[in-house]
JSON list of C-alpha atoms in Angstrom, two decimals:
[
{"chain": "A", "resi": 22, "resn": "ASN", "atom": "CA", "xyz": [-25.45, -22.94, -39.65]},
{"chain": "A", "resi": 23, "resn": "ARG", "atom": "CA", "xyz": [-23.88, -19.59, -39.53]},
{"chain": "A", "resi": 24, "resn": "ILE", "atom": "CA", "xyz": [-26.48, -18.24, -37.51]},
{"chain": "A", "resi": 25, "resn": "LEU", "atom": "CA", "xyz": [-25.95, -21.31, -34.24]},
{"chain": "A", "resi": 26, "resn": "ASP", "atom": "CA", "xyz": [-22.14, -20.73, -35.09]},
{"chain": "A", "resi": 27, "resn": "LEU", "atom": "CA", "xyz": [-22.52, -16.53, -34.50]},
{"chain": "A", "resi": 28, "resn": "ARG", "atom": "CA", "xyz": [-24.90, -17.92, -31.29]},
{"chain": "A", "resi": 29, "resn": "LYS", "atom": "CA", "xyz": [-21.90, -20.64, -30.02]},
{"chain": "A", "resi": 30, "resn": "GLN", "atom": "CA", "xyz": [-18.86, -18.03, -30.26]},
{"chain": "A", "resi": 31, "resn": "ALA", "atom": "CA", "xyz": [-21.73, -15.01, -28.39]},
{"chain": "A", "resi": 32, "resn": "ALA", "atom": "CA", "xyz": [-22.20, -17.61, -25.61]},
{"chain": "A", "resi": 33, "resn": "LYS", "atom": "CA", "xyz": [-18.64, -18.98, -25.26]},
{"chain": "A", "resi": 34, "resn": "ARG", "atom": "CA", "xyz": [-17.43, -15.12, -25.63]},
{"chain": "A", "resi": 35, "resn": "SER", "atom": "CA", "xyz": [-20.33, -14.41, -22.38]},
{"chain": "A", "resi": 36, "resn": "SER", "atom": "CA", "xyz": [-19.00, -17.51, -20.70]},
{"chain": "A", "resi": 37, "resn": "GLN", "atom": "CA", "xyz": [-15.28, -16.41, -20.40]},
{"chain": "A", "resi": 38, "resn": "THR", "atom": "CA", "xyz": [-16.44, -12.44, -19.77]},
{"chain": "A", "resi": 39, "resn": "GLU", "atom": "CA", "xyz": [-17.99, -13.99, -16.93]},
{"chain": "A", "resi": 40, "resn": "ASP", "atom": "CA", "xyz": [-15.17, -16.32, -15.46]},
{"chain": "A", "resi": 41, "resn": "TRP", "atom": "CA", "xyz": [-13.09, -13.07, -15.53]},
{"chain": "A", "resi": 42, "resn": "GLU", "atom": "CA", "xyz": [-15.27, -11.32, -14.29]},
{"chain": "A", "resi": 43, "resn": "ALA", "atom": "CA", "xyz": [-15.64, -13.83, -11.13]},
{"chain": "A", "resi": 44, "resn": "GLU", "atom": "CA", "xyz": [-11.60, -14.14, -11.14]},
{"chain": "A", "resi": 45, "resn": "GLU", "atom": "CA", "xyz": [-11.25, -9.92, -10.58]},
{"chain": "A", "resi": 46, "resn": "GLN", "atom": "CA", "xyz": [-13.57, -10.11, -7.34]},
{"chain": "A", "resi": 47, "resn": "GLU", "atom": "CA", "xyz": [-11.67, -12.63, -6.09]},
{"chain": "A", "resi": 48, "resn": "THR", "atom": "CA", "xyz": [-10.79, -10.99, -3.18]},
{"chain": "A", "resi": 49, "resn": "ALA", "atom": "CA", "xyz": [-8.95, -10.92, 0.72]},
{"chain": "A", "resi": 50, "resn": "GLU", "atom": "CA", "xyz": [-8.34, -8.89, 3.93]},
{"chain": "A", "resi": 51, "resn": "LEU", "atom": "CA", "xyz": [-5.60, -6.59, 4.68]},
{"chain": "A", "resi": 52, "resn": "PRO", "atom": "CA", "xyz": [-4.97, -5.09, 8.11]},
{"chain": "A", "resi": 53, "resn": "TYR", "atom": "CA", "xyz": [-5.83, -1.37, 7.37]},
{"chain": "A", "resi": 54, "resn": "TYR", "atom": "CA", "xyz": [-4.23, 1.10, 9.85]},
{"chain": "A", "resi": 55, "resn": "SER", "atom": "CA", "xyz": [-6.00, 4.23, 9.79]},
{"chain": "A", "resi": 56, "resn": "ASP", "atom": "CA", "xyz": [-3.13, 6.55, 11.81]},
{"chain": "A", "resi": 57, "resn": "MET", "atom": "CA", "xyz": [-0.07, 5.04, 11.39]},
{"chain": "A", "resi": 58, "resn": "ALA", "atom": "CA", "xyz": [2.16, 6.66, 9.25]},
{"chain": "A", "resi": 59, "resn": "ALA", "atom": "CA", "xyz": [2.89, 10.26, 8.64]},
{"chain": "A", "resi": 60, "resn": "ALA", "atom": "CA", "xyz": [4.57, 12.24, 5.99]},
{"chain": "A", "resi": 61, "resn": "GLY", "atom": "CA", "xyz": [5.40, 14.93, 8.04]},
{"chain": "A", "resi": 62, "resn": "SER", "atom": "CA", "xyz": [6.20, 14.80, 11.48]},
{"chain": "A", "resi": 63, "resn": "GLY", "atom": "CA", "xyz": [5.31, 11.75, 12.61]},
{"chain": "A", "resi": 64, "resn": "PHE", "atom": "CA", "xyz": [1.92, 9.76, 14.42]},
{"chain": "A", "resi": 65, "resn": "ASP", "atom": "CA", "xyz": [1.75, 8.75, 18.26]},
{"chain": "A", "resi": 66, "resn": "LEU", "atom": "CA", "xyz": [1.54, 4.70, 17.85]},
{"chain": "A", "resi": 67, "resn": "THR", "atom": "CA", "xyz": [0.14, 4.04, 21.25]},
{"chain": "A", "resi": 68, "resn": "ASP", "atom": "CA", "xyz": [-2.89, 2.90, 19.78]},
{"chain": "A", "resi": 69, "resn": "ASN", "atom": "CA", "xyz": [-1.91, 0.33, 17.58]},
{"chain": "A", "resi": 70, "resn": "GLY", "atom": "CA", "xyz": [-5.72, -0.39, 16.56]},
{"chain": "A", "resi": 71, "resn": "TYR", "atom": "CA", "xyz": [-6.53, -1.72, 12.54]},
{"chain": "A", "resi": 72, "resn": "GLU", "atom": "CA", "xyz": [-9.62, -2.99, 11.16]},
{"chain": "A", "resi": 73, "resn": "MET", "atom": "CA", "xyz": [-9.75, -5.41, 7.99]},
{"chain": "A", "resi": 74, "resn": "LEU", "atom": "CA", "xyz": [-10.20, -4.06, 4.78]},
{"chain": "A", "resi": 75, "resn": "THR", "atom": "CA", "xyz": [-11.04, -6.05, 2.51]},
{"chain": "A", "resi": 76, "resn": "VAL", "atom": "CA", "xyz": [-9.83, -5.71, -0.90]},
{"chain": "A", "resi": 77, "resn": "VAL", "atom": "CA", "xyz": [-9.45, -7.11, -4.62]},
{"chain": "A", "resi": 78, "resn": "LYS", "atom": "CA", "xyz": [-6.77, -9.71, -5.06]},
{"chain": "A", "resi": 79, "resn": "ASN", "atom": "CA", "xyz": [-4.21, -8.28, -7.97]},
{"chain": "A", "resi": 80, "resn": "ARG", "atom": "CA", "xyz": [-0.45, -7.93, -8.04]},
{"chain": "A", "resi": 81, "resn": "ASN", "atom": "CA", "xyz": [-0.02, -5.91, -5.50]},
{"chain": "A", "resi": 82, "resn": "THR", "atom": "CA", "xyz": [-2.45, -6.45, -2.64]},
{"chain": "A", "resi": 83, "resn": "GLU", "atom": "CA", "xyz": [-1.11, -10.00, -2.74]},
{"chain": "A", "resi": 84, "resn": "ARG", "atom": "CA", "xyz": [2.03, -8.98, -2.46]},
{"chain": "A", "resi": 85, "resn": "ALA", "atom": "CA", "xyz": [1.18, -6.79, 0.28]},
{"chain": "A", "resi": 86, "resn": "ASP", "atom": "CA", "xyz": [0.45, -7.28, 4.36]},
{"chain": "A", "resi": 87, "resn": "PHE", "atom": "CA", "xyz": [-1.02, -4.12, 5.56]},
{"chain": "A", "resi": 88, "resn": "ILE", "atom": "CA", "xyz": [-2.21, -1.17, 4.20]},
{"chain": "A", "resi": 89, "resn": "VAL", "atom": "CA", "xyz": [-1.02, 2.28, 6.16]},
{"chain": "A", "resi": 90, "resn": "LYS", "atom": "CA", "xyz": [-3.20, 5.68, 5.66]},
{"chain": "A", "resi": 91, "resn": "VAL", "atom": "CA", "xyz": [-1.12, 8.38, 4.62]},
{"chain": "A", "resi": 92, "resn": "SER", "atom": "CA", "xyz": [-0.98, 11.73, 6.71]},
{"chain": "A", "resi": 93, "resn": "GLY", "atom": "CA", "xyz": [0.89, 14.79, 5.97]},
{"chain": "A", "resi": 94, "resn": "SER", "atom": "CA", "xyz": [2.80, 15.54, 3.04]},
{"chain": "A", "resi": 95, "resn": "SER", "atom": "CA", "xyz": [6.27, 15.25, 2.89]},
{"chain": "A", "resi": 96, "resn": "MET", "atom": "CA", "xyz": [5.87, 12.38, 0.36]},
{"chain": "A", "resi": 97, "resn": "GLU", "atom": "CA", "xyz": [3.95, 14.69, -1.75]},
{"chain": "A", "resi": 98, "resn": "PRO", "atom": "CA", "xyz": [4.27, 14.81, -5.22]},
{"chain": "A", "resi": 99, "resn": "LYS", "atom": "CA", "xyz": [5.07, 10.69, -4.93]},
{"chain": "A", "resi": 100, "resn": "TYR", "atom": "CA", "xyz": [1.72, 10.29, -1.96]},
{"chain": "A", "resi": 101, "resn": "SER", "atom": "CA", "xyz": [-0.57, 12.90, -0.84]},
{"chain": "A", "resi": 102, "resn": "ASP", "atom": "CA", "xyz": [-1.76, 13.46, 2.45]},
{"chain": "A", "resi": 103, "resn": "GLY", "atom": "CA", "xyz": [-4.96, 10.71, 2.69]},
{"chain": "A", "resi": 104, "resn": "ASP", "atom": "CA", "xyz": [-3.31, 8.08, 0.30]},
{"chain": "A", "resi": 105, "resn": "LEU", "atom": "CA", "xyz": [-3.66, 4.03, 1.23]},
{"chain": "A", "resi": 106, "resn": "VAL", "atom": "CA", "xyz": [-0.25, 2.55, 0.83]},
{"chain": "A", "resi": 107, "resn": "LEU", "atom": "CA", "xyz": [0.08, -1.18, 0.61]},
{"chain": "A", "resi": 108, "resn": "VAL", "atom": "CA", "xyz": [2.67, -2.32, 2.44]},
{"chain": "A", "resi": 109, "resn": "HIS", "atom": "CA", "xyz": [4.67, -5.98, 2.70]},
{"chain": "A", "resi": 110, "resn": "SER", "atom": "CA", "xyz": [5.94, -6.50, 5.87]},
{"chain": "A", "resi": 111, "resn": "GLN", "atom": "CA", "xyz": [9.91, -6.75, 6.37]},
{"chain": "A", "resi": 112, "resn": "PRO", "atom": "CA", "xyz": [12.53, -6.00, 8.99]},
{"chain": "A", "resi": 113, "resn": "ASP", "atom": "CA", "xyz": [14.30, -3.76, 6.73]},
{"chain": "A", "resi": 114, "resn": "ILE", "atom": "CA", "xyz": [14.53, -1.63, 3.40]},
{"chain": "A", "resi": 115, "resn": "TYR", "atom": "CA", "xyz": [17.64, -0.97, 0.71]},
{"chain": "A", "resi": 116, "resn": "GLU", "atom": "CA", "xyz": [19.06, 3.03, 0.26]},
{"chain": "A", "resi": 117, "resn": "GLY", "atom": "CA", "xyz": [16.25, 4.50, -1.59]},
{"chain": "A", "resi": 118, "resn": "GLU", "atom": "CA", "xyz": [13.45, 2.77, -1.19]},
{"chain": "A", "resi": 119, "resn": "ILE", "atom": "CA", "xyz": [10.22, 3.96, 0.91]},
{"chain": "A", "resi": 120, "resn": "GLY", "atom": "CA", "xyz": [9.19, 2.33, 3.88]},
{"chain": "A", "resi": 121, "resn": "ILE", "atom": "CA", "xyz": [7.09, 2.60, 7.12]},
{"chain": "A", "resi": 122, "resn": "PHE", "atom": "CA", "xyz": [9.06, 3.43, 10.15]},
{"chain": "A", "resi": 123, "resn": "THR", "atom": "CA", "xyz": [8.47, 4.05, 13.76]},
{"chain": "A", "resi": 124, "resn": "ILE", "atom": "CA", "xyz": [11.30, 6.21, 15.64]},
{"chain": "A", "resi": 125, "resn": "ASN", "atom": "CA", "xyz": [10.28, 6.08, 20.10]},
{"chain": "A", "resi": 126, "resn": "ASP", "atom": "CA", "xyz": [7.01, 5.11, 18.64]},
{"chain": "A", "resi": 127, "resn": "MET", "atom": "CA", "xyz": [5.57, 7.64, 16.10]},
{"chain": "A", "resi": 128, "resn": "GLY", "atom": "CA", "xyz": [5.29, 6.60, 12.73]},
{"chain": "A", "resi": 129, "resn": "TYR", "atom": "CA", "xyz": [6.62, 7.63, 10.03]},
{"chain": "A", "resi": 130, "resn": "ILE", "atom": "CA", "xyz": [6.35, 6.77, 5.82]},
{"chain": "A", "resi": 131, "resn": "LYS", "atom": "CA", "xyz": [10.10, 8.08, 4.62]},
{"chain": "A", "resi": 132, "resn": "GLN", "atom": "CA", "xyz": [12.60, 7.57, 2.18]},
{"chain": "A", "resi": 133, "resn": "LYS", "atom": "CA", "xyz": [15.79, 5.09, 3.30]},
{"chain": "A", "resi": 134, "resn": "GLY", "atom": "CA", "xyz": [18.82, 6.89, 3.76]},
{"chain": "A", "resi": 135, "resn": "PRO", "atom": "CA", "xyz": [22.43, 6.34, 3.90]},
{"chain": "A", "resi": 136, "resn": "ASP", "atom": "CA", "xyz": [22.08, 7.87, 7.46]},
{"chain": "A", "resi": 137, "resn": "ARG", "atom": "CA", "xyz": [18.64, 9.72, 7.75]},
{"chain": "A", "resi": 138, "resn": "LEU", "atom": "CA", "xyz": [15.00, 9.46, 6.65]},
{"chain": "A", "resi": 139, "resn": "ILE", "atom": "CA", "xyz": [14.55, 11.29, 3.82]},
{"chain": "A", "resi": 140, "resn": "SER", "atom": "CA", "xyz": [11.35, 13.84, 2.71]},
{"chain": "A", "resi": 141, "resn": "LEU", "atom": "CA", "xyz": [10.53, 13.91, -0.96]},
{"chain": "A", "resi": 142, "resn": "ASN", "atom": "CA", "xyz": [8.65, 17.31, -0.82]},
{"chain": "A", "resi": 143, "resn": "LYS", "atom": "CA", "xyz": [11.67, 19.68, -0.18]},
{"chain": "A", "resi": 144, "resn": "LYS", "atom": "CA", "xyz": [9.75, 22.08, 2.25]},
{"chain": "A", "resi": 145, "resn": "TYR", "atom": "CA", "xyz": [10.22, 18.85, 4.69]},
{"chain": "A", "resi": 146, "resn": "LYS", "atom": "CA", "xyz": [13.39, 18.13, 6.44]},
{"chain": "A", "resi": 147, "resn": "ASP", "atom": "CA", "xyz": [15.04, 15.20, 6.92]},
{"chain": "A", "resi": 148, "resn": "ILE", "atom": "CA", "xyz": [14.84, 12.87, 9.65]},
{"chain": "A", "resi": 149, "resn": "TYR", "atom": "CA", "xyz": [17.92, 12.34, 11.63]},
{"chain": "A", "resi": 150, "resn": "VAL", "atom": "CA", "xyz": [18.12, 8.78, 14.00]},
{"chain": "A", "resi": 151, "resn": "GLY", "atom": "CA", "xyz": [19.43, 9.59, 16.75]},
{"chain": "A", "resi": 152, "resn": "GLU", "atom": "CA", "xyz": [22.19, 7.57, 19.43]},
{"chain": "A", "resi": 153, "resn": "TYR", "atom": "CA", "xyz": [19.50, 6.54, 21.65]},
{"chain": "A", "resi": 154, "resn": "ASP", "atom": "CA", "xyz": [16.31, 6.82, 20.12]},
{"chain": "A", "resi": 155, "resn": "THR", "atom": "CA", "xyz": [14.32, 3.34, 19.09]},
{"chain": "A", "resi": 156, "resn": "PHE", "atom": "CA", "xyz": [13.93, 2.49, 15.49]},
{"chain": "A", "resi": 157, "resn": "ARG", "atom": "CA", "xyz": [12.08, 0.45, 13.60]},
{"chain": "A", "resi": 158, "resn": "CYS", "atom": "CA", "xyz": [11.27, -0.42, 10.13]},
{"chain": "A", "resi": 159, "resn": "ALA", "atom": "CA", "xyz": [7.60, -2.19, 10.06]},
{"chain": "A", "resi": 160, "resn": "GLY", "atom": "CA", "xyz": [7.95, -3.07, 6.02]},
{"chain": "A", "resi": 161, "resn": "LYS", "atom": "CA", "xyz": [8.31, -1.45, 2.43]},
{"chain": "A", "resi": 162, "resn": "VAL", "atom": "CA", "xyz": [5.97, 0.43, 0.78]},
{"chain": "A", "resi": 163, "resn": "ILE", "atom": "CA", "xyz": [4.80, -1.47, -2.52]},
{"chain": "A", "resi": 164, "resn": "ALA", "atom": "CA", "xyz": [2.28, 0.63, -3.84]},
{"chain": "A", "resi": 165, "resn": "LYS", "atom": "CA", "xyz": [-0.87, 3.43, -3.22]},
{"chain": "A", "resi": 166, "resn": "LEU", "atom": "CA", "xyz": [-4.08, 1.48, -3.25]},
{"chain": "A", "resi": 167, "resn": "ASN", "atom": "CA", "xyz": [-6.69, 1.73, -5.58]},
{"chain": "A", "resi": 168, "resn": "HIS", "atom": "CA", "xyz": [-9.78, 2.99, -4.54]},
{"chain": "A", "resi": 169, "resn": "GLU", "atom": "CA", "xyz": [-11.56, 1.07, -6.61]},
{"chain": "A", "resi": 170, "resn": "ASP", "atom": "CA", "xyz": [-10.50, -2.36, -5.15]},
{"chain": "A", "resi": 171, "resn": "ILE", "atom": "CA", "xyz": [-11.71, -1.62, -2.11]},
{"chain": "A", "resi": 172, "resn": "VAL", "atom": "CA", "xyz": [-14.46, -3.84, -1.25]},
{"chain": "A", "resi": 173, "resn": "ARG", "atom": "CA", "xyz": [-15.77, -2.47, 1.88]}
]
């Protein structure tokens, strides 16, 4: 009886592990903009091209509407050149939050300040929006996308 109970427990654990792995591999597709947000002097957004990226569903990826590749070092140490960030699409964010912005079709990842976009890396100047500039918030940065969460 004891051997039979141990086998049942092992089979149950194996079944639970398979269920957990199946849940862990649930995926979603998100638009990936490889050249959208510059952490520096801005990136021309006239192309607006994207590809779909399959990612593992988790707390962060489920909240995201799109993925952006960071270009530059003005948001270091939090975000570095080449990082992929998950973004929730929304028309504005609170001061102090980090978002994706466009000014005259140039894309930026910056912290929102009261009257400017702030670079975390003090080697870079903050960006002031002029009276005649076209300014838009594309969304709030949720988190970095972990490379192990990318399926394809």
